[in-house]
Short mmCIF file of C-alpha atoms in Angstrom, two decimals:
data_model
loop_
_atom_site.label_atom_id
_atom_site.label_comp_id
_atom_site.label_asym_id
_atom_site.label_seq_id
_atom_site.Cartn_x
_atom_site.Cartn_y
_atom_site.Cartn_z
CA MET A 1 0.00 0.00 0.00
CA SER A 2 1.48 3.31 -1.03
CA GLY A 3 1.16 6.44 0.99
CA ASP A 4 -1.67 8.71 -0.04
CA ALA A 5 -2.22 12.10 1.53
CA GLY A 6 -5.93 11.97 0.79
CA VAL A 7 -7.55 8.87 2.26
CA GLY A 8 -11.08 10.24 2.22
CA SER A 9 -13.39 11.81 4.76
CA PHE A 10 -16.66 11.06 6.47
CA ALA A 11 -19.72 10.52 4.26
CA ALA A 12 -23.36 11.04 5.25
CA ALA A 13 -23.79 7.33 6.00
CA ASP A 14 -20.87 7.46 8.44
CA TYR A 15 -22.45 10.30 10.40
CA VAL A 16 -25.75 8.39 10.47
CA VAL A 17 -24.07 5.29 11.96
CA PHE A 18 -22.30 7.41 14.58
CA ALA A 19 -25.52 9.26 15.45
CA VAL A 20 -27.47 5.99 15.81
CA MET A 21 -24.90 4.75 18.35
CA LEU A 22 -25.39 7.92 20.43
CA LEU A 23 -29.20 7.81 20.14
CA VAL A 24 -29.44 4.17 21.21
CA SER A 25 -27.20 4.89 24.22
CA ALA A 26 -29.40 7.83 25.23
CA ALA A 27 -32.57 5.78 24.69
CA VAL A 28 -31.37 3.15 27.17
CA GLY A 29 -31.08 5.88 29.82
CA VAL A 30 -34.62 7.08 29.09
CA TYR A 31 -35.97 3.53 29.27
CA TYR A 32 -34.46 2.80 32.69
CA ALA A 33 -35.47 6.19 34.02
CA TRP A 34 -39.07 5.22 33.14
CA ALA A 35 -38.80 1.55 34.18
CA ASP A 36 -37.26 2.42 37.59
CA ARG A 37 -39.33 5.53 38.19
CA GLY A 38 -40.54 4.14 41.51
CA GLN A 39 -37.05 3.72 42.99
CA ARG A 40 -36.35 5.82 46.04
CA SER A 41 -32.94 4.87 47.40
CA SER A 42 -29.44 5.73 46.25
CA SER A 43 -28.62 2.00 46.40
CA ASP A 44 -31.18 1.30 43.66
CA PHE A 45 -29.74 4.06 41.51
CA LEU A 46 -26.05 3.36 42.12
CA THR A 47 -25.98 -0.46 42.34
CA GLY A 48 -29.11 -1.44 40.42
CA GLY A 49 -30.71 -2.69 43.63
CA ARG A 50 -28.28 -5.66 43.54
CA ARG A 51 -30.66 -7.48 41.19
CA LEU A 52 -28.42 -7.89 38.12
CA THR A 53 -27.28 -11.22 36.66
CA ALA A 54 -23.87 -12.40 35.54
CA LEU A 55 -24.13 -12.00 31.76
CA PRO A 56 -24.93 -8.27 31.44
CA VAL A 57 -22.56 -7.44 34.30
CA SER A 58 -19.73 -9.42 32.67
CA LEU A 59 -20.22 -7.64 29.36
CA SER A 60 -20.33 -4.31 31.20
CA LEU A 61 -17.09 -5.17 33.02
CA THR A 62 -15.44 -5.90 29.68
CA ALA A 63 -16.78 -2.76 28.01
CA SER A 64 -15.83 -0.43 30.86
CA PHE A 65 -12.33 -1.92 30.95
CA MET A 66 -11.90 -1.33 27.23
CA SER A 67 -11.73 2.22 25.94
CA ALA A 68 -10.73 4.10 22.83
CA ILE A 69 -7.19 3.34 23.99
CA THR A 70 -7.82 -0.34 23.21
CA VAL A 71 -9.38 0.40 19.83
CA LEU A 72 -6.75 2.95 18.73
CA SER A 73 -3.58 2.34 20.76
CA ASN A 74 -3.28 -1.44 21.06
CA PRO A 75 -3.02 -2.00 17.28
CA ALA A 76 -0.53 0.87 17.05
CA GLU A 77 1.48 -0.75 19.85
CA VAL A 78 1.70 -4.00 17.87
CA TYR A 79 2.62 -2.03 14.74
CA ARG A 80 5.46 -0.26 16.55
CA TYR A 81 6.73 -2.79 19.09
CA GLY A 82 5.35 -6.21 18.20
CA ALA A 83 2.61 -8.62 19.22
CA ASN A 84 4.05 -9.66 22.60
CA ILE A 85 1.34 -7.63 24.34
CA VAL A 86 -0.74 -10.77 23.79
CA PHE A 87 0.80 -11.88 27.11
CA TYR A 88 -1.57 -9.46 28.79
CA GLY A 89 -3.84 -12.49 28.58
CA VAL A 90 -1.73 -14.17 31.28
CA SER A 91 -2.17 -11.17 33.57
CA TYR A 92 -5.92 -11.11 32.87
CA VAL A 93 -6.27 -14.74 34.02
CA ILE A 94 -4.29 -14.16 37.24
CA THR A 95 -6.19 -10.94 37.92
CA MET A 96 -9.61 -12.58 37.65
CA VAL A 97 -8.60 -15.42 39.98
CA VAL A 98 -7.19 -13.00 42.58
CA THR A 99 -10.20 -10.68 42.33
CA SER A 100 -12.68 -13.54 42.56
CA GLU A 101 -11.04 -15.25 45.52
CA VAL A 102 -9.56 -12.36 47.52
CA PHE A 103 -11.35 -9.06 46.90
CA LEU A 104 -14.84 -10.04 45.73
CA PRO A 105 -15.86 -11.98 48.89
CA VAL A 106 -14.84 -9.07 51.11
CA PHE A 107 -16.64 -6.33 49.19
CA TYR A 108 -19.73 -8.39 48.44
CA ARG A 109 -20.32 -9.53 52.02
CA LEU A 110 -19.72 -6.04 53.39
CA ALA A 111 -22.51 -4.87 51.02
CA ILE A 112 -20.96 -1.38 50.80
CA THR A 113 -21.66 0.93 47.89
CA SER A 114 -18.38 2.84 48.05
CA THR A 115 -15.02 1.07 48.38
CA TYR A 116 -13.32 4.31 49.42
CA GLU A 117 -14.06 4.96 53.08
CA VAL A 118 -10.78 6.77 53.81
CA ARG A 119 -11.00 10.46 52.87
CA ILE A 120 -7.47 10.72 51.42
CA VAL A 121 -8.26 7.70 49.25
CA TRP A 122 -11.46 9.38 48.11
CA VAL A 123 -9.60 12.57 47.17
CA LEU A 124 -6.92 10.64 45.24
CA ILE A 125 -9.33 8.53 43.24
CA ARG A 126 -11.73 11.37 42.51
CA GLY A 127 -9.01 13.62 41.06
CA CYS A 128 -7.50 10.76 39.10
CA LEU A 129 -10.82 9.63 37.63
CA ILE A 130 -11.84 13.15 36.59
CA LEU A 131 -8.51 13.69 34.82
CA TYR A 132 -8.51 10.28 33.18
CA THR A 133 -12.13 10.56 32.08
CA GLY A 134 -11.62 13.95 30.46
CA ILE A 135 -8.67 12.63 28.51
CA VAL A 136 -10.59 9.51 27.45
CA ILE A 137 -13.20 11.85 25.95
CA TYR A 138 -10.69 14.16 24.23
CA ALA A 139 -7.95 11.84 22.96
CA PRO A 140 -10.00 9.76 20.47
CA ALA A 141 -11.78 12.90 19.28
CA LEU A 142 -8.43 14.48 18.42
CA ALA A 143 -7.09 11.37 16.67
CA LEU A 144 -10.27 10.88 14.64
CA ASN A 145 -10.68 14.59 13.84
CA GLN A 146 -7.24 14.87 12.26
CA VAL A 147 -7.77 11.81 10.05
CA THR A 148 -11.49 11.69 9.25
CA GLY A 149 -12.31 15.40 9.35
CA MET A 150 -14.99 14.80 11.98
CA ASP A 151 -15.63 17.98 13.99
CA LEU A 152 -13.48 17.82 17.13
CA TRP A 153 -15.54 19.72 19.69
CA GLY A 154 -18.83 18.55 18.22
CA ALA A 155 -17.74 14.98 18.93
CA VAL A 156 -16.35 15.81 22.41
CA ILE A 157 -19.46 17.66 23.57
CA SER A 158 -22.00 15.31 22.00
CA THR A 159 -20.43 12.16 23.45
CA GLY A 160 -19.90 13.81 26.83
CA LEU A 161 -23.49 15.05 27.01
CA VAL A 162 -25.02 11.75 25.87
CA CYS A 163 -22.95 9.84 28.42
CA THR A 164 -23.91 12.23 31.23
CA PHE A 165 -27.56 12.06 30.15
CA TYR A 166 -27.99 8.30 30.36
CA CYS A 167 -25.94 8.05 33.58
CA THR A 168 -28.11 10.74 35.18
CA MET A 169 -31.41 9.34 33.92
CA GLY A 170 -30.97 5.60 34.37
CA GLY A 171 -28.28 4.99 36.99
CA LEU A 172 -26.16 1.84 37.06
CA ARG A 173 -28.69 -0.32 35.19
CA ALA A 174 -28.59 2.11 32.25
CA VAL A 175 -24.78 2.15 32.40
CA VAL A 176 -24.61 -1.66 32.37
CA TRP A 177 -26.98 -2.14 29.44
CA THR A 178 -25.45 0.66 27.35
CA ASP A 179 -22.10 -1.01 27.99
CA VAL A 180 -23.52 -4.23 26.53
CA PHE A 181 -24.65 -2.38 23.41
CA GLN A 182 -21.39 -0.45 23.12
CA LEU A 183 -19.32 -3.62 23.45
CA SER A 184 -21.15 -5.09 20.45
CA VAL A 185 -20.39 -1.90 18.49
CA MET A 186 -16.69 -2.14 19.45
CA LEU A 187 -16.51 -5.74 18.25
CA ALA A 188 -18.31 -4.90 15.00
CA GLY A 189 -15.89 -2.03 14.34
CA PHE A 190 -12.83 -4.20 14.97
CA LEU A 191 -14.14 -7.05 12.84
CA SER A 192 -15.00 -4.75 9.91
CA VAL A 193 -11.36 -3.60 9.73
CA ILE A 194 -9.97 -7.10 10.21
CA ILE A 195 -12.22 -8.72 7.58
CA ARG A 196 -11.46 -6.02 5.00
CA SER A 197 -7.72 -6.21 5.70
CA VAL A 198 -7.71 -9.99 5.36
CA ASP A 199 -9.60 -9.72 2.08
CA GLN A 200 -7.24 -7.04 0.72
CA GLN A 201 -4.04 -8.82 1.78
CA GLY A 202 -5.10 -12.19 0.39
CA GLY A 203 -5.90 -14.04 3.60
CA VAL A 204 -4.79 -14.53 7.19
CA ILE A 205 -1.57 -16.41 6.31
CA PRO A 206 0.00 -13.50 4.33
CA ILE A 207 -0.71 -11.13 7.25
CA ILE A 208 0.94 -13.50 9.73
CA SER A 209 3.86 -14.00 7.32
CA ASP A 210 4.36 -10.24 6.91
CA SER A 211 4.32 -9.81 10.68
CA GLU A 212 6.87 -12.58 11.15
CA GLN A 213 9.22 -11.17 8.52
CA GLY A 214 8.85 -7.72 10.07
CA GLY A 215 9.79 -9.02 13.53
CA ARG A 216 6.31 -8.39 14.96
CA LEU A 217 5.84 -11.94 16.28
CA ASN A 218 8.29 -11.33 19.14
CA PHE A 219 6.68 -13.70 21.63
CA TRP A 220 9.78 -15.44 22.99
CA ASP A 221 11.31 -12.57 24.93
CA PHE A 222 11.92 -13.79 28.48
CA ASP A 223 14.55 -11.25 29.42
CA PRO A 224 14.18 -10.66 33.21
CA ASN A 225 15.69 -7.15 32.99
CA PRO A 226 13.11 -4.86 34.70
CA LEU A 227 14.32 -1.93 32.58
CA ARG A 228 13.03 -3.54 29.39
CA ARG A 229 9.76 -1.93 28.34
CA HIS A 230 7.92 -5.09 27.27
CA THR A 231 8.94 -8.67 27.94
CA PHE A 232 6.98 -11.71 29.05
CA TRP A 233 7.75 -10.84 32.67
CA THR A 234 6.94 -7.13 32.58
CA ILE A 235 3.66 -7.77 30.74
CA SER A 236 2.48 -10.76 32.78
CA ILE A 237 3.72 -9.79 36.26
CA GLY A 238 3.55 -6.01 35.97
CA GLY A 239 0.26 -6.26 34.11
CA THR A 240 -1.21 -8.39 36.91
CA PHE A 241 -0.65 -5.60 39.44
CA VAL A 242 -2.05 -2.96 37.08
CA TRP A 243 -5.22 -4.90 36.26
CA SER A 244 -5.67 -6.07 39.87
CA SER A 245 -5.78 -2.44 40.96
CA ILE A 246 -8.55 -1.93 38.39
CA TYR A 247 -10.64 -5.07 38.95
CA GLY A 248 -9.82 -5.69 42.59
CA ILE A 249 -10.39 -2.30 44.21
CA ASN A 250 -11.39 0.28 41.59
CA GLN A 251 -14.84 1.67 42.35
CA ALA A 252 -16.03 1.51 38.73
CA GLN A 253 -15.44 -2.25 38.49
CA VAL A 254 -16.29 -3.26 42.06
CA GLN A 255 -19.61 -1.42 41.80
CA ARG A 256 -20.57 -3.71 38.92
CA TYR A 257 -19.90 -7.10 40.38
CA ILE A 258 -21.40 -6.26 43.78
CA SER A 259 -24.59 -5.28 41.90
CA CYS A 260 -25.15 -8.98 41.12
CA LYS A 261 -27.94 -10.72 43.01
CA SER A 262 -25.60 -13.36 44.50
CA ILE A 263 -21.89 -13.86 45.07
CA SER A 264 -21.89 -16.85 42.70
CA GLN A 265 -23.34 -14.62 39.96
CA ALA A 266 -20.67 -12.02 40.75
CA ARG A 267 -17.91 -14.64 40.40
CA LEU A 268 -19.43 -15.92 37.17
CA SER A 269 -19.52 -12.35 35.80
CA LEU A 270 -15.78 -12.03 36.36
CA TYR A 271 -14.96 -15.24 34.49
CA ILE A 272 -17.31 -14.54 31.57
CA ASN A 273 -15.71 -11.10 31.45
CA LEU A 274 -12.32 -12.83 31.23
CA LEU A 275 -13.39 -14.55 28.01
CA GLY A 276 -14.45 -11.17 26.63
CA LEU A 277 -11.15 -9.57 27.56
CA LEU A 278 -9.16 -12.33 25.89
CA PHE A 279 -11.22 -12.09 22.70
CA ILE A 280 -10.89 -8.28 22.51
CA LEU A 281 -7.14 -8.59 23.17
CA LEU A 282 -6.73 -11.05 20.30
CA CYS A 283 -8.78 -8.78 18.01
CA SER A 284 -6.65 -5.74 18.84
CA VAL A 285 -3.39 -7.66 18.40
CA PHE A 286 -4.46 -9.07 15.04
CA ALA A 287 -5.68 -5.62 13.97
CA GLY A 288 -2.16 -4.37 14.69
CA MET A 289 -0.75 -7.14 12.52
CA CYS A 290 -3.15 -6.13 9.75
CA LEU A 291 -1.97 -2.55 10.13
CA TYR A 292 1.65 -3.60 9.67
CA SER A 293 0.86 -5.88 6.72
CA VAL A 294 -0.88 -3.05 4.84
CA TYR A 295 1.82 -0.44 5.53
CA LYS A 296 4.94 -2.58 5.71
CA HIS A 297 6.49 -0.71 2.77
CA CYS A 298 5.14 2.75 3.58
CA ASP A 299 4.84 3.84 7.19
CA PRO A 300 2.27 6.70 7.36
CA TRP A 301 3.81 8.21 10.50
CA THR A 302 7.39 8.40 9.28
CA ALA A 303 6.04 9.68 5.95
CA GLY A 304 4.26 12.49 7.78
CA LEU A 305 0.76 11.39 6.75
CA VAL A 306 -0.33 11.19 10.40
CA SER A 307 1.11 13.07 13.35
CA ALA A 308 0.67 10.52 16.16
CA PRO A 309 0.53 6.72 16.54
CA ASP A 310 -3.09 6.83 17.74
CA GLN A 311 -4.06 8.08 14.27
CA LEU A 312 -2.73 4.99 12.49
CA MET A 313 -5.89 2.90 12.90
CA PRO A 314 -8.26 5.71 11.80
CA TYR A 315 -5.93 6.30 8.83
CA LEU A 316 -6.14 2.60 7.91
CA VAL A 317 -9.93 2.66 8.22
CA MET A 318 -10.31 5.68 5.94
CA ASP A 319 -7.85 4.11 3.51
CA ILE A 320 -9.30 0.61 3.08
CA LEU A 321 -12.97 1.25 3.91
CA ARG A 322 -13.55 4.52 2.06
CA ASP A 323 -15.45 2.70 -0.70
CA TYR A 324 -17.88 1.22 1.86
CA PRO A 325 -20.07 4.07 3.16
CA GLY A 326 -21.07 3.52 6.77
CA LEU A 327 -18.17 1.24 7.73
CA PRO A 328 -15.77 4.10 8.60
CA GLY A 329 -18.62 5.45 10.74
CA LEU A 330 -18.96 2.04 12.39
CA PHE A 331 -15.28 2.05 13.36
CA VAL A 332 -15.53 5.60 14.73
CA ALA A 333 -18.64 4.52 16.65
CA ALA A 334 -16.56 1.62 18.00
CA ALA A 335 -13.83 3.99 19.23
CA TYR A 336 -16.38 6.28 20.86
CA SER A 337 -18.25 3.32 22.34
CA GLY A 338 -15.00 2.50 24.11
CA SER A 339 -14.87 6.05 25.42
CA LEU A 340 -18.54 6.11 26.45
CA SER A 341 -18.30 2.84 28.38
CA THR A 342 -15.22 4.04 30.27
CA VAL A 343 -16.59 7.53 30.91
CA SER A 344 -20.00 6.31 32.11
CA SER A 345 -18.29 3.90 34.51
CA SER A 346 -16.15 6.69 35.91
CA ILE A 347 -19.04 9.15 36.24
CA ASN A 348 -21.20 6.59 38.02
CA ALA A 349 -18.31 5.62 40.31
CA LEU A 350 -17.57 9.26 41.14
CA ALA A 351 -21.21 9.88 41.95
CA THR A 352 -21.31 6.79 44.15
CA VAL A 353 -18.24 7.76 46.16
CA THR A 354 -19.52 11.30 46.64
CA VAL A 355 -23.05 10.28 47.57
CA GLU A 356 -22.13 7.55 50.01
CA ASP A 357 -19.29 9.40 51.68
CA LEU A 358 -20.37 13.03 51.51
CA LEU A 359 -23.50 14.24 49.77
CA ARG A 360 -26.98 13.62 48.44
CA PRO A 361 -29.01 13.65 46.16
CA TYR A 362 -27.32 11.25 43.78
CA THR A 363 -28.81 12.43 40.46
CA SER A 364 -27.34 15.92 40.77
CA MET A 365 -23.95 14.42 41.58
CA THR A 366 -23.98 12.35 38.37
CA LEU A 367 -24.83 15.48 36.39
CA LEU A 368 -22.11 17.48 38.16
CA TYR A 369 -19.37 14.95 37.43
CA GLY A 370 -20.48 14.64 33.83
CA VAL A 371 -20.03 18.39 33.38
CA LEU A 372 -16.66 18.29 35.18
CA CYS A 373 -15.38 15.51 32.91
CA ILE A 374 -16.42 17.38 29.77
CA GLY A 375 -14.62 20.43 31.18
CA MET A 376 -11.53 18.30 31.80
CA ALA A 377 -11.60 17.33 28.11
CA GLY A 378 -11.20 21.03 27.37
CA LEU A 379 -8.20 21.18 29.71
CA ALA A 380 -6.71 18.11 28.01
CA SER A 381 -6.77 20.00 24.71
CA LEU A 382 -4.43 22.60 26.23
CA LEU A 383 -1.96 20.16 27.77
CA GLY A 384 -0.82 18.41 24.60
CA GLY A 385 0.23 14.75 24.36
CA ILE A 386 -0.67 13.54 27.82
CA LEU A 387 -2.66 10.42 27.01
CA GLN A 388 0.07 7.94 27.92
CA ALA A 389 1.19 10.09 30.85
CA ALA A 390 -2.34 10.13 32.27
CA ILE A 391 -2.64 6.36 31.95
CA SER A 392 0.67 5.98 33.77
CA ILE A 393 -0.50 8.23 36.58
CA PHE A 394 -3.70 6.18 36.82
CA GLY A 395 -1.57 3.07 37.32
CA ILE A 396 0.78 4.85 39.70
CA ILE A 397 -2.10 5.76 42.00
CA GLY A 398 -3.72 2.34 41.63
CA GLY A 399 -0.65 0.50 42.95
CA PRO A 400 -0.56 2.13 46.41
CA LEU A 401 -4.35 1.81 46.67
CA LEU A 402 -4.08 -1.91 45.86
CA GLY A 403 -1.43 -2.18 48.56
CA LEU A 404 -3.71 -0.41 51.04
CA PHE A 405 -6.63 -2.78 50.48
CA THR A 406 -4.36 -5.84 50.38
CA LEU A 407 -2.87 -4.79 53.71
CA GLY A 408 -6.31 -4.53 55.27
CA ILE A 409 -7.43 -7.92 53.96
CA ILE A 410 -4.36 -10.08 54.66
CA CYS A 411 -2.99 -8.36 57.80
CA PRO A 412 -5.60 -8.28 60.60
CA PHE A 413 -3.17 -6.49 62.93
CA ALA A 414 -2.75 -3.52 60.54
CA ASN A 415 -3.86 -0.21 62.03
CA SER A 416 -4.77 3.20 60.61
CA LYS A 417 -1.28 4.61 61.16
CA GLY A 418 0.32 1.78 59.22
CA ALA A 419 -2.28 1.96 56.44
CA LEU A 420 -1.91 5.71 55.95
CA THR A 421 1.91 5.64 56.13
CA GLY A 422 2.07 2.72 53.70
CA LEU A 423 -0.29 4.42 51.25
CA LEU A 424 1.66 7.68 51.27
CA SER A 425 5.04 5.89 51.01
CA GLY A 426 3.89 3.84 48.02
CA LEU A 427 2.37 6.90 46.38
CA VAL A 428 5.51 9.01 46.82
CA LEU A 429 7.82 6.31 45.43
CA SER A 430 5.62 5.43 42.46
CA LEU A 431 5.10 9.11 41.63
CA TRP A 432 8.84 9.66 41.83
CA VAL A 433 9.67 6.98 39.29
CA GLY A 434 6.64 7.76 37.11
CA ILE A 435 7.26 11.49 36.85
CA GLY A 436 11.00 10.95 36.44
CA ALA A 437 10.34 8.62 33.51
CA GLN A 438 8.42 11.42 31.77
CA PHE A 439 11.48 13.69 31.91
CA TYR A 440 14.01 10.93 31.17
CA PRO A 441 12.35 8.42 28.81
CA PRO A 442 13.94 4.96 28.63
CA PRO A 443 16.58 4.69 25.88
CA PRO A 444 15.70 2.90 22.61
CA VAL A 445 17.82 -0.10 23.63
CA MET A 446 15.24 -0.78 26.38
CA ALA A 447 12.09 0.20 24.46
CA ARG A 448 13.29 -1.58 21.28
CA PRO A 449 11.01 -0.07 18.61
CA LEU A 450 10.90 -2.20 15.48
CA SER A 451 12.02 -1.00 12.07
CA LEU A 452 9.68 0.82 9.66
CA THR A 453 10.23 2.09 6.15
CA THR A 454 8.85 4.61 3.63
CA GLU A 455 10.59 3.06 0.62
CA GLY A 456 7.29 2.10 -1.00
CA CYS A 457 5.57 5.47 -0.54
CA ASN A 458 4.49 7.42 -3.62
CA LEU A 459 5.48 10.73 -2.08
CA SER A 460 7.66 13.51 -3.34
CA THR A 461 8.86 14.20 0.19
CA ALA A 462 8.80 12.26 3.39
CA GLY A 463 8.66 13.48 6.92
CA ASN A 464 11.54 13.15 9.33
CA LEU A 465 9.53 11.79 12.23
CA THR A 466 11.17 9.02 14.26
CA TRP A 467 9.82 6.62 16.84
CA THR A 468 12.00 7.79 19.70
CA SER A 469 12.66 11.19 21.11
CA THR A 470 15.38 12.65 23.24
CA THR A 471 15.57 15.56 25.60
CA PRO A 472 18.38 18.14 25.72
CA GLY A 473 21.31 16.86 27.69
CA GLN A 474 20.01 13.30 27.75
CA THR A 475 23.50 11.94 27.11
CA GLN A 476 24.58 13.41 30.47
CA MET A 477 21.73 11.85 32.45
CA VAL A 478 22.48 10.97 36.02
CA LEU A 479 22.57 7.39 37.24
CA LEU A 480 18.91 7.59 38.24
CA ALA A 481 17.89 8.26 34.66
CA ASP A 482 19.90 5.27 33.42
CA SER A 483 18.33 2.84 35.87
CA TRP A 484 15.52 3.95 38.18
CA TYR A 485 13.70 6.16 35.65
CA SER A 486 14.16 3.56 32.91
CA LEU A 487 12.13 0.98 34.83
CA SER A 488 9.33 -0.52 32.74
CA TYR A 489 6.16 1.53 33.23
CA LEU A 490 4.28 -1.72 33.94
CA TYR A 491 6.22 -2.08 37.19
CA PHE A 492 5.08 1.28 38.61
CA SER A 493 1.98 -0.32 40.10
CA LEU A 494 3.98 -3.24 41.50
CA ILE A 495 6.36 -0.86 43.29
CA GLY A 496 3.51 1.14 44.82
CA THR A 497 1.75 -2.03 46.00
CA ILE A 498 4.81 -3.65 47.59
CA ILE A 499 5.96 -0.48 49.34
CA ALA A 500 2.46 0.22 50.69
CA VAL A 501 2.18 -3.30 52.14
CA VAL A 502 5.73 -3.51 53.56
CA VAL A 503 5.69 -0.05 55.15
CA GLY A 504 2.13 -0.59 56.37
CA VAL A 505 3.10 -3.85 58.10
CA LEU A 506 6.21 -2.38 59.73
CA VAL A 507 4.49 0.76 60.98
CA SER A 508 1.51 -1.23 62.26
CA LEU A 509 3.83 -3.53 64.19
CA LEU A 510 5.87 -0.64 65.62
CA THR A 511 2.83 1.41 66.66
CA GLY A 512 0.60 -1.48 67.61
CA ARG A 513 1.53 -4.92 68.83
CA LEU A 514 5.26 -4.31 69.44
CA GLN A 515 4.57 -1.01 71.16
CA TRP A 516 2.06 -2.74 73.43
CA ILE A 517 4.63 -5.45 74.30
CA CYS A 518 7.36 -2.88 75.03
CA PHE A 519 5.21 -0.80 77.36
CA LYS A 520 3.36 -3.64 79.01
#
């Protein structure tokens, strides 16, 4: 495939498909507002009255975990660095077992609506979720606007308003069932690109062959070096801590499985969700292989046809599906369905935490957080390329929080002093390495981007963009930048968790049992 500066733009049919996705999502909110019009308690609104069954909850768990990042960034990751992110599947399996056997029984039997009883925890998660949610709204809009020509702020405001509307009107039941619909849209969007790519490239075997020759099938990397960006160990072990902080203790996920009518249904929802996660992961990895197969001789980024990796998938869609009106719109609807499912989960979780810990009524809180998240999307537009940085910060905060809850569950002698000290210690250390890594990115020898070429492009000029970037004076980096700051970003959560638990145990012993023995 040769580079082409004009890959097409949205047609009327594409806008219709996108609009239908938004209208159906809004209609679900209206339906549940009418169906549950007799509900009176915040528990009914925020947890669906704990009457939900495993299947819709499992699909909602999968949809809220996926976002536009999965639809846009995972294929680009495979295109740039290879398909070894398929080992996230290992971390998914471990995460579901740990969540099902350790965290779920505790939260379900406590029957609490909010998992964040400690005020400092509440402040941390609220600020993090608002920031992350705003960026989830803005980032796909920017990527799609620059490739498809779709109006940037029209898309941001319309998706933000629709999401806020159905969260406010229908509560958790509306969020769960719109997630189910949006997950089907995401799958349809992925499959449309994959099927067309397979047809264009002559089958699945040529795509796999191209990926192998291009070094994208880099599965057998078992290097234990923690400074390596992606290996089997960083993805499986580091990924387990990241996803455990999301499924084990994150309000948006916990709120779903405790809404099931029994603990067995809650467990079943987690394992059905696991199947969904694995299928979506395989789809995104193969979509990345398709992306490489199509552009193996003409990289659109290096050629200057797109300005960021997240635009590669939209560029591919507009390139190979431009003769099929409505299908580009389906893919865009898939990307925004990922955003809507993540945003609605965050808004509902934020409302729950606020209502249960501080304020009522709940409906106004949902509306307030919806407006705040749309406003944060505006702030994201001023901050530049912060998508990956925001995701890192989300993981950095999740690690210490995971450590805090783990400490409380496995250490009955832990006290409030130990818990608070452990949380703050883990947060400080993980923030230190995370922020340092932003200023001193790991060197290419650790990130290991794979080769790309523009030799087959039909362009008079090619851009000079490269996969790696350096900062002034990087060659004189201190020892910290060569080691500590080069740590794989997937280990940030692990560090925060371990430090929170270890410090929490030591401080609890020193201020509790040992202190009592010494002064007895």
